[in-house]
Amino acid sequence: MPRVRTLLGLLAAVAACGAAAFLGYCVYLDRRRPRAGGRGGRGGKRRARERTAEGRGPAQLWDPAKNEKLQELFLQEVRMAELWLSRGEHGMGVEHLSNALLVCGQPQELLNIFKHTLPPKQFEADMNEQEYLEDDPD
């Protein structure tokens, strides 16, 4: 019987050490976890600071600088289309009108404007170019 008692005592001591180690590990993980409920803790904040320092800040739904560049590109494409159409180069004019449609924020309204302002031949060519671009897998 004394052997069983020492074996049970040893088993109880090992179980107590295991429970203490488990609780210590739980406390360690709890302190590493962020308090605000977000993922990443301090590392996430550090990575966010690095991203903003590199210029790759959080994505914005509307970036005024990007919007201005798109407007400039749109106007440039429309001007180039007008230039090519005035020179009689309908293919190049249609290509630039298609580019303007691609960067336009409201392409349906622009198509209605084209329908009323362009000659029917050029409008049909523009529509065929748009269908070609939509079917293109690139």
XYZ file of N, CA, C and O in Angstrom:
552
model
N 0.789 -1.184 0.000
C 0.000 0.000 0.000
C 0.847 1.271 0.000
O 0.424 2.235 -0.630
N 1.986 1.308 0.662
C 2.778 2.525 0.639
C 3.241 2.886 -0.772
O 3.379 4.059 -1.106
N 3.499 1.857 -1.596
C 3.928 2.162 -2.957
C 2.825 2.840 -3.759
O 3.086 3.740 -4.535
N 1.609 2.415 -3.574
C 0.482 2.992 -4.293
C 0.287 4.438 -3.850
O 0.022 5.322 -4.665
N 0.481 4.660 -2.517
C 0.311 5.999 -1.996
C 1.378 6.937 -2.559
O 1.070 8.073 -2.936
N 2.627 6.519 -2.646
C 3.680 7.364 -3.207
C 3.467 7.561 -4.714
O 3.735 8.641 -5.249
N 2.983 6.522 -5.364
C 2.703 6.639 -6.794
C 1.569 7.636 -7.045
O 1.643 8.465 -7.955
N 0.531 7.583 -6.192
C -0.568 8.537 -6.305
C -0.100 9.950 -5.972
O -0.525 10.920 -6.616
N 0.763 10.095 -5.001
C 1.313 11.403 -4.647
C 2.146 11.980 -5.780
O 2.074 13.171 -6.101
N 2.966 11.098 -6.385
C 3.779 11.530 -7.516
C 2.895 11.912 -8.707
O 3.129 12.928 -9.358
N 1.863 11.139 -8.950
C 0.922 11.424 -10.025
C 0.186 12.742 -9.762
O -0.012 13.541 -10.672
N -0.187 12.992 -8.521
C -0.855 14.236 -8.173
C 0.088 15.423 -8.354
O -0.321 16.492 -8.828
N 1.369 15.259 -8.013
C 2.344 16.333 -8.181
C 2.553 16.641 -9.666
O 2.629 17.815 -10.077
N 2.634 15.601 -10.504
C 2.797 15.804 -11.949
C 1.560 16.489 -12.516
O 1.663 17.403 -13.343
N 0.367 16.077 -12.061
C -0.867 16.697 -12.534
C -0.926 18.168 -12.115
O -1.347 19.034 -12.891
N -0.497 18.475 -10.902
C -0.494 19.851 -10.429
C 0.487 20.698 -11.244
O 0.187 21.851 -11.616
N 1.666 20.148 -11.539
C 2.643 20.881 -12.366
C 2.089 21.097 -13.777
O 2.260 22.182 -14.359
N 1.428 20.103 -14.335
C 0.831 20.231 -15.667
C -0.265 21.282 -15.674
O -0.364 22.090 -16.611
N -1.101 21.295 -14.634
C -2.170 22.290 -14.544
C -1.590 23.689 -14.399
O -2.072 24.649 -15.023
N -0.521 23.832 -13.604
C 0.110 25.135 -13.430
C 0.727 25.606 -14.745
O 0.620 26.791 -15.114
N 1.360 24.688 -15.479
C 1.949 25.050 -16.763
C 0.857 25.453 -17.757
O 1.010 26.429 -18.503
N -0.234 24.723 -17.770
C -1.347 25.047 -18.666
C -1.927 26.420 -18.337
O -2.165 27.239 -19.228
N -2.145 26.706 -17.057
C -2.669 28.010 -16.660
C -1.692 29.137 -16.995
O -2.091 30.216 -17.438
N -0.399 28.880 -16.812
C 0.608 29.876 -17.157
C 0.607 30.169 -18.659
O 0.716 31.324 -19.087
N 0.466 29.128 -19.454
C 0.409 29.314 -20.904
C -0.845 30.088 -21.309
O -0.798 30.938 -22.194
N -1.970 29.807 -20.636
C -3.199 30.551 -20.916
C -3.031 32.032 -20.592
O -3.478 32.895 -21.350
N -2.412 32.338 -19.485
C -2.179 33.733 -19.104
C -1.249 34.393 -20.126
O -1.474 35.530 -20.545
N -0.218 33.667 -20.556
C 0.718 34.186 -21.558
C -0.016 34.521 -22.852
O 0.158 35.603 -23.421
N -0.868 33.630 -23.330
C -1.610 33.883 -24.563
C -2.614 35.015 -24.388
O -2.840 35.807 -25.311
N -3.204 35.118 -23.203
C -4.174 36.178 -22.953
C -3.500 37.547 -23.006
O -4.065 38.507 -23.508
N -2.293 37.642 -22.507
C -1.581 38.923 -22.537
C -1.123 39.274 -23.947
O -1.001 40.442 -24.287
N -0.851 38.290 -24.778
C -0.450 38.549 -26.168
C -1.630 38.984 -27.019
O -1.454 39.682 -28.006
N -2.816 38.542 -26.663
C -3.999 38.865 -27.462
C -4.319 40.345 -27.306
O -4.223 40.909 -26.219
N -4.727 41.015 -28.388
C -5.041 42.442 -28.277
C -6.292 42.680 -27.439
O -7.215 41.886 -27.437
N -6.298 43.762 -26.755
C -7.416 44.093 -25.867
C -8.645 44.567 -26.645
O -9.752 44.432 -26.191
N -8.453 45.179 -27.826
C -9.558 45.773 -28.566
C -10.335 44.761 -29.392
O -11.309 45.114 -30.014
N -9.879 43.544 -29.448
C -10.606 42.536 -30.198
C -10.149 42.408 -31.637
O -10.593 41.533 -32.347
N -9.252 43.285 -32.107
C -8.743 43.181 -33.470
C -7.675 42.107 -33.544
O -7.178 41.604 -32.545
N -7.327 41.728 -34.761
C -6.303 40.704 -34.919
C -4.937 41.363 -35.067
O -4.807 42.426 -35.632
N -3.919 40.749 -34.579
C -2.566 41.203 -34.802
C -1.933 41.916 -33.638
O -0.722 41.998 -33.565
N -2.700 42.442 -32.715
C -2.135 43.104 -31.544
C -1.210 44.240 -31.901
O -1.465 45.026 -32.786
N -0.114 44.326 -31.205
C 0.852 45.382 -31.462
C 1.491 45.218 -32.829
O 1.834 46.187 -33.470
N 1.665 43.981 -33.260
C 2.255 43.735 -34.572
C 1.397 44.303 -35.679
O 1.901 44.821 -36.670
N 0.079 44.219 -35.553
C -0.820 44.771 -36.561
C -0.717 46.273 -36.639
O -0.721 46.851 -37.723
N -0.585 46.910 -35.475
C -0.421 48.365 -35.461
C 0.908 48.757 -36.091
O 0.989 49.725 -36.837
N 1.941 47.969 -35.808
C 3.253 48.240 -36.380
C 3.202 48.083 -37.896
O 3.716 48.930 -38.635
N 2.559 47.029 -38.376
C 2.451 46.822 -39.819
C 1.642 47.939 -40.472
O 1.957 48.376 -41.572
N 0.611 48.424 -39.790
C -0.188 49.517 -40.351
C 0.651 50.790 -40.454
O 0.568 51.515 -41.444
N 1.488 51.049 -39.433
C 2.369 52.214 -39.493
C 3.365 52.080 -40.640
O 3.642 53.036 -41.345
N 3.908 50.873 -40.834
C 4.852 50.662 -41.929
C 4.168 50.857 -43.281
O 4.754 51.415 -44.198
N 2.928 50.388 -43.406
C 2.198 50.543 -44.662
C 1.973 52.006 -44.987
O 2.150 52.437 -46.118
N 1.575 52.792 -43.977
C 1.335 54.211 -44.228
C 2.645 54.936 -44.498
O 2.672 55.879 -45.279
N 3.744 54.497 -43.876
C 5.044 55.105 -44.133
C 5.502 54.811 -45.562
O 6.168 55.625 -46.190
N 5.138 53.649 -46.100
C 5.512 53.286 -47.464
C 4.590 53.926 -48.488
O 4.805 53.796 -49.684
N 3.530 54.560 -48.039
C 2.608 55.173 -48.973
C 1.474 54.258 -49.390
O 0.686 54.593 -50.245
N 1.404 53.083 -48.815
C 0.332 52.152 -49.143
C -0.689 52.161 -48.019
O -1.013 51.144 -47.454
N -1.187 53.299 -47.676
C -2.101 53.436 -46.556
C -3.375 52.659 -46.753
O -3.555 51.964 -47.744
N -4.261 52.757 -45.804
C -5.513 52.028 -45.922
C -6.283 52.474 -47.155
O -6.238 53.633 -47.549
N -6.946 51.526 -47.766
C -7.681 51.816 -49.008
C -8.830 52.771 -48.727
O -9.554 52.623 -47.755
N -8.962 53.769 -49.590
C -10.047 54.718 -49.468
C -11.031 54.465 -50.595
O -10.648 54.090 -51.702
N -12.295 54.667 -50.305
C -13.297 54.480 -51.337
C -13.235 55.588 -52.370
O -13.462 55.359 -53.550
N -12.893 56.785 -51.951
C -12.835 57.906 -52.872
C -11.577 58.695 -52.606
O -11.408 59.301 -51.549
N -10.689 58.676 -53.553
C -9.433 59.403 -53.430
C -9.483 60.593 -54.381
O -9.537 60.409 -55.596
N -9.499 61.828 -53.860
C -9.622 63.003 -54.731
C -8.505 63.100 -55.762
O -8.754 63.462 -56.910
N -7.285 62.769 -55.389
C -6.178 62.855 -56.345
C -6.379 61.867 -57.484
O -6.143 62.183 -58.654
N -6.820 60.661 -57.145
C -7.067 59.656 -58.173
C -8.235 60.084 -59.057
O -8.207 59.873 -60.269
N -9.252 60.691 -58.469
C -10.402 61.145 -59.227
C -9.990 62.233 -60.215
O -10.442 62.235 -61.364
N -9.125 63.142 -59.797
C -8.651 64.194 -60.691
C -7.860 63.612 -61.854
O -8.004 64.047 -63.000
N -7.033 62.607 -61.574
C -6.261 61.972 -62.636
C -7.185 61.272 -63.628
O -6.950 61.321 -64.841
N -8.223 60.616 -63.123
C -9.178 59.962 -64.012
C -9.927 60.980 -64.864
O -10.177 60.744 -66.054
N -10.281 62.109 -64.267
C -10.953 63.158 -65.034
C -10.044 63.706 -66.125
O -10.482 63.924 -67.264
N -8.767 63.907 -65.777
C -7.814 64.391 -66.779
C -7.650 63.388 -67.905
O -7.612 63.762 -69.086
N -7.553 62.113 -67.559
C -7.430 61.069 -68.570
C -8.673 61.021 -69.454
O -8.577 60.900 -70.681
N -9.841 61.126 -68.838
C -11.091 61.115 -69.598
C -11.126 62.283 -70.589
O -11.412 62.099 -71.778
N -10.811 63.487 -70.113
C -10.826 64.660 -70.991
C -9.788 64.547 -72.101
O -10.036 64.925 -73.247
N -8.630 64.003 -71.773
C -7.586 63.823 -72.770
C -8.053 62.855 -73.858
O -7.850 63.106 -75.048
N -8.699 61.762 -73.462
C -9.179 60.785 -74.438
C -10.279 61.388 -75.315
O -10.312 61.142 -76.528
N -11.162 62.184 -74.726
C -12.223 62.820 -75.515
C -11.609 63.811 -76.502
O -12.002 63.860 -77.680
N -10.625 64.578 -76.044
C -9.969 65.533 -76.947
C -9.247 64.818 -78.090
O -9.296 65.267 -79.249
N -8.565 63.726 -77.749
C -7.872 62.967 -78.790
C -8.872 62.379 -79.785
O -8.625 62.370 -80.999
N -10.009 61.910 -79.299
C -11.041 61.371 -80.186
C -11.557 62.465 -81.120
O -11.718 62.233 -82.327
N -11.796 63.640 -80.564
C -12.256 64.762 -81.405
C -11.222 65.103 -82.468
O -11.569 65.359 -83.635
N -9.951 65.098 -82.071
C -8.884 65.415 -83.007
C -8.839 64.406 -84.150
O -8.804 64.774 -85.322
N -8.857 63.115 -83.812
C -8.779 62.075 -84.842
C -10.024 62.075 -85.719
O -9.925 61.870 -86.936
N -11.179 62.305 -85.126
C -12.400 62.340 -85.933
C -12.407 63.546 -86.869
O -12.883 63.454 -88.005
N -11.877 64.684 -86.408
C -11.829 65.868 -87.268
C -10.850 65.674 -88.425
O -11.016 66.265 -89.493
N -9.839 64.847 -88.222
C -8.875 64.554 -89.288
C -9.375 63.458 -90.240
O -8.719 63.161 -91.219
N -10.482 62.850 -89.901
C -11.023 61.792 -90.749
C -10.539 60.403 -90.390
O -10.866 59.439 -91.065
N -9.761 60.268 -89.321
C -9.272 58.963 -88.861
C -10.301 58.372 -87.899
O -10.184 58.490 -86.676
N -11.307 57.743 -88.460
C -12.407 57.249 -87.639
C -11.981 56.104 -86.715
O -12.465 55.994 -85.594
N -11.067 55.273 -87.179
C -10.612 54.149 -86.347
C -9.951 54.617 -85.067
O -10.243 54.127 -83.974
N -9.043 55.589 -85.206
C -8.361 56.116 -84.019
C -9.331 56.897 -83.129
O -9.239 56.843 -81.898
N -10.259 57.628 -83.768
C -11.251 58.368 -82.983
C -12.121 57.438 -82.155
O -12.384 57.695 -80.978
N -12.550 56.339 -82.771
C -13.381 55.363 -82.057
C -12.584 54.717 -80.927
O -13.114 54.468 -79.835
N -11.298 54.467 -81.172
C -10.464 53.868 -80.120
C -10.379 54.797 -78.905
O -10.499 54.354 -77.763
N -10.187 56.086 -79.139
C -10.085 57.032 -78.023
C -11.442 57.232 -77.338
O -11.502 57.409 -76.117
N -12.519 57.187 -78.102
C -13.844 57.265 -77.468
C -14.081 56.041 -76.585
O -14.675 56.145 -75.508
N -13.624 54.886 -77.044
C -13.760 53.674 -76.228
C -12.947 53.780 -74.950
O -13.394 53.358 -73.880
N -11.742 54.358 -75.047
C -10.931 54.567 -73.841
C -11.630 55.521 -72.877
O -11.594 55.323 -71.654
N -12.268 56.553 -73.429
C -13.003 57.488 -72.575
C -14.157 56.776 -71.876
O -14.438 57.031 -70.702
N -14.810 55.872 -72.586
C -15.906 55.107 -71.965
C -15.392 54.221 -70.841
O -16.069 54.021 -69.830
N -14.194 53.665 -71.024
C -13.643 52.770 -70.004
C -13.341 53.494 -68.694
O -13.478 52.918 -67.626
N -12.891 54.739 -68.759
C -12.543 55.460 -67.527
C -13.692 56.320 -67.013
O -13.571 56.917 -65.952
N -14.794 56.355 -67.755
C -15.930 57.179 -67.356
C -16.656 56.550 -66.168
O -16.815 55.335 -66.092
N -17.108 57.380 -65.252
C -17.837 56.891 -64.083
C -19.269 56.510 -64.407
O -19.855 55.666 -63.738
N -19.852 57.110 -65.437
C -21.234 56.820 -65.826
C -21.274 56.570 -67.329
O -21.674 57.434 -68.113
N -20.870 55.366 -67.761
C -20.752 55.100 -69.195
C -22.087 55.132 -69.935
O -22.120 55.492 -71.108
N -23.189 54.790 -69.267
C -24.490 54.801 -69.957
C -24.878 56.214 -70.386
O -25.369 56.422 -71.495
N -24.660 57.179 -69.512
C -24.967 58.567 -69.865
C -24.064 59.058 -70.990
O -24.507 59.767 -71.896
N -22.793 58.662 -70.936
C -21.866 59.054 -71.996
C -22.275 58.415 -73.325
O -22.197 59.052 -74.374
N -22.737 57.177 -73.290
C -23.213 56.530 -74.515
C -24.423 57.263 -75.083
O -24.540 57.412 -76.310
N -25.311 57.727 -74.233
C -26.462 58.500 -74.707
C -26.015 59.806 -75.362
O -26.566 60.220 -76.386
N -25.006 60.444 -74.776
C -24.474 61.672 -75.368
C -23.856 61.373 -76.728
O -24.085 62.084 -77.703
N -23.054 60.286 -76.789
C -22.454 59.903 -78.065
C -23.523 59.605 -79.106
O -23.386 59.949 -80.278
N -24.593 58.957 -78.681
C -25.661 58.575 -79.615
C -26.296 59.809 -80.249
O -26.639 59.803 -81.429
N -26.425 60.864 -79.483
C -27.076 62.072 -79.986
C -26.119 63.023 -80.697
O -26.555 63.865 -81.480
N -24.808 62.924 -80.422
C -23.876 63.881 -81.001
C -23.053 63.319 -82.151
O -22.643 64.072 -83.032
N -22.769 62.021 -82.135
C -21.948 61.431 -83.191
C -22.808 61.023 -84.382
O -23.986 60.686 -84.216
N -22.216 61.019 -85.564
C -22.928 60.451 -86.710
C -23.209 58.958 -86.464
O -22.440 58.297 -85.757
N -24.292 58.438 -87.004
C -24.655 57.037 -86.741
C -23.546 56.045 -87.082
O -23.353 55.061 -86.359
N -22.792 56.290 -88.159
C -21.716 55.379 -88.555
C -20.645 55.292 -87.459
O -20.193 54.211 -87.094
N -20.251 56.429 -86.934
C -19.227 56.441 -85.892
C -19.752 55.850 -84.592
O -19.026 55.164 -83.872
N -21.006 56.113 -84.273
C -21.575 55.560 -83.050
C -21.622 54.038 -83.132
O -21.287 53.345 -82.168
N -22.031 53.497 -84.286
C -22.060 52.038 -84.459
C -20.662 51.454 -84.350
O -20.464 50.396 -83.744
N -19.677 52.125 -84.928
C -18.292 51.651 -84.833
C -17.830 51.657 -83.381
O -17.138 50.735 -82.933
N -18.224 52.688 -82.643
C -17.861 52.763 -81.221
C -18.515 51.633 -80.437
O -17.887 51.009 -79.582
N -19.760 51.348 -80.743
C -20.463 50.260 -80.044
C -19.815 48.910 -80.368
O -19.649 48.063 -79.486
N -19.405 48.713 -81.623
C -18.726 47.466 -81.989
C -17.388 47.347 -81.281
O -17.003 46.262 -80.839
N -16.671 48.448 -81.140
C -15.394 48.447 -80.424
C -15.620 48.105 -78.948
O -14.873 47.338 -78.358
N -16.664 48.642 -78.350
C -16.984 48.349 -76.949
C -17.301 46.870 -76.771
O -16.859 46.251 -75.820
N -18.061 46.297 -77.687
C -18.374 44.865 -77.589
C -17.109 44.038 -77.699
O -16.930 43.058 -76.990
N -16.197 44.447 -78.562
C -14.917 43.738 -78.706
C -14.118 43.814 -77.409
O -13.571 42.831 -76.953
N -14.089 44.989 -76.780
C -13.343 45.148 -75.531
C -13.961 44.348 -74.399
O -13.260 43.801 -73.552
N -15.287 44.258 -74.371
C -15.958 43.503 -73.302
C -15.732 42.007 -73.471
O -15.664 41.267 -72.496
N -15.616 41.537 -74.717
C -15.397 40.118 -74.961
C -13.950 39.709 -74.777
O -13.642 38.543 -74.608
N -13.027 40.675 -74.796
C -11.609 40.400 -74.685
C -11.290 39.916 -73.277
O -11.604 40.584 -72.297
N -10.648 38.719 -73.102
C -10.362 38.193 -71.757
C -9.283 38.949 -71.022
O -9.139 38.833 -69.844
N -8.477 39.754 -71.689
C -7.420 40.516 -71.015
C -8.054 41.627 -70.302
O -7.839 42.228 -69.435
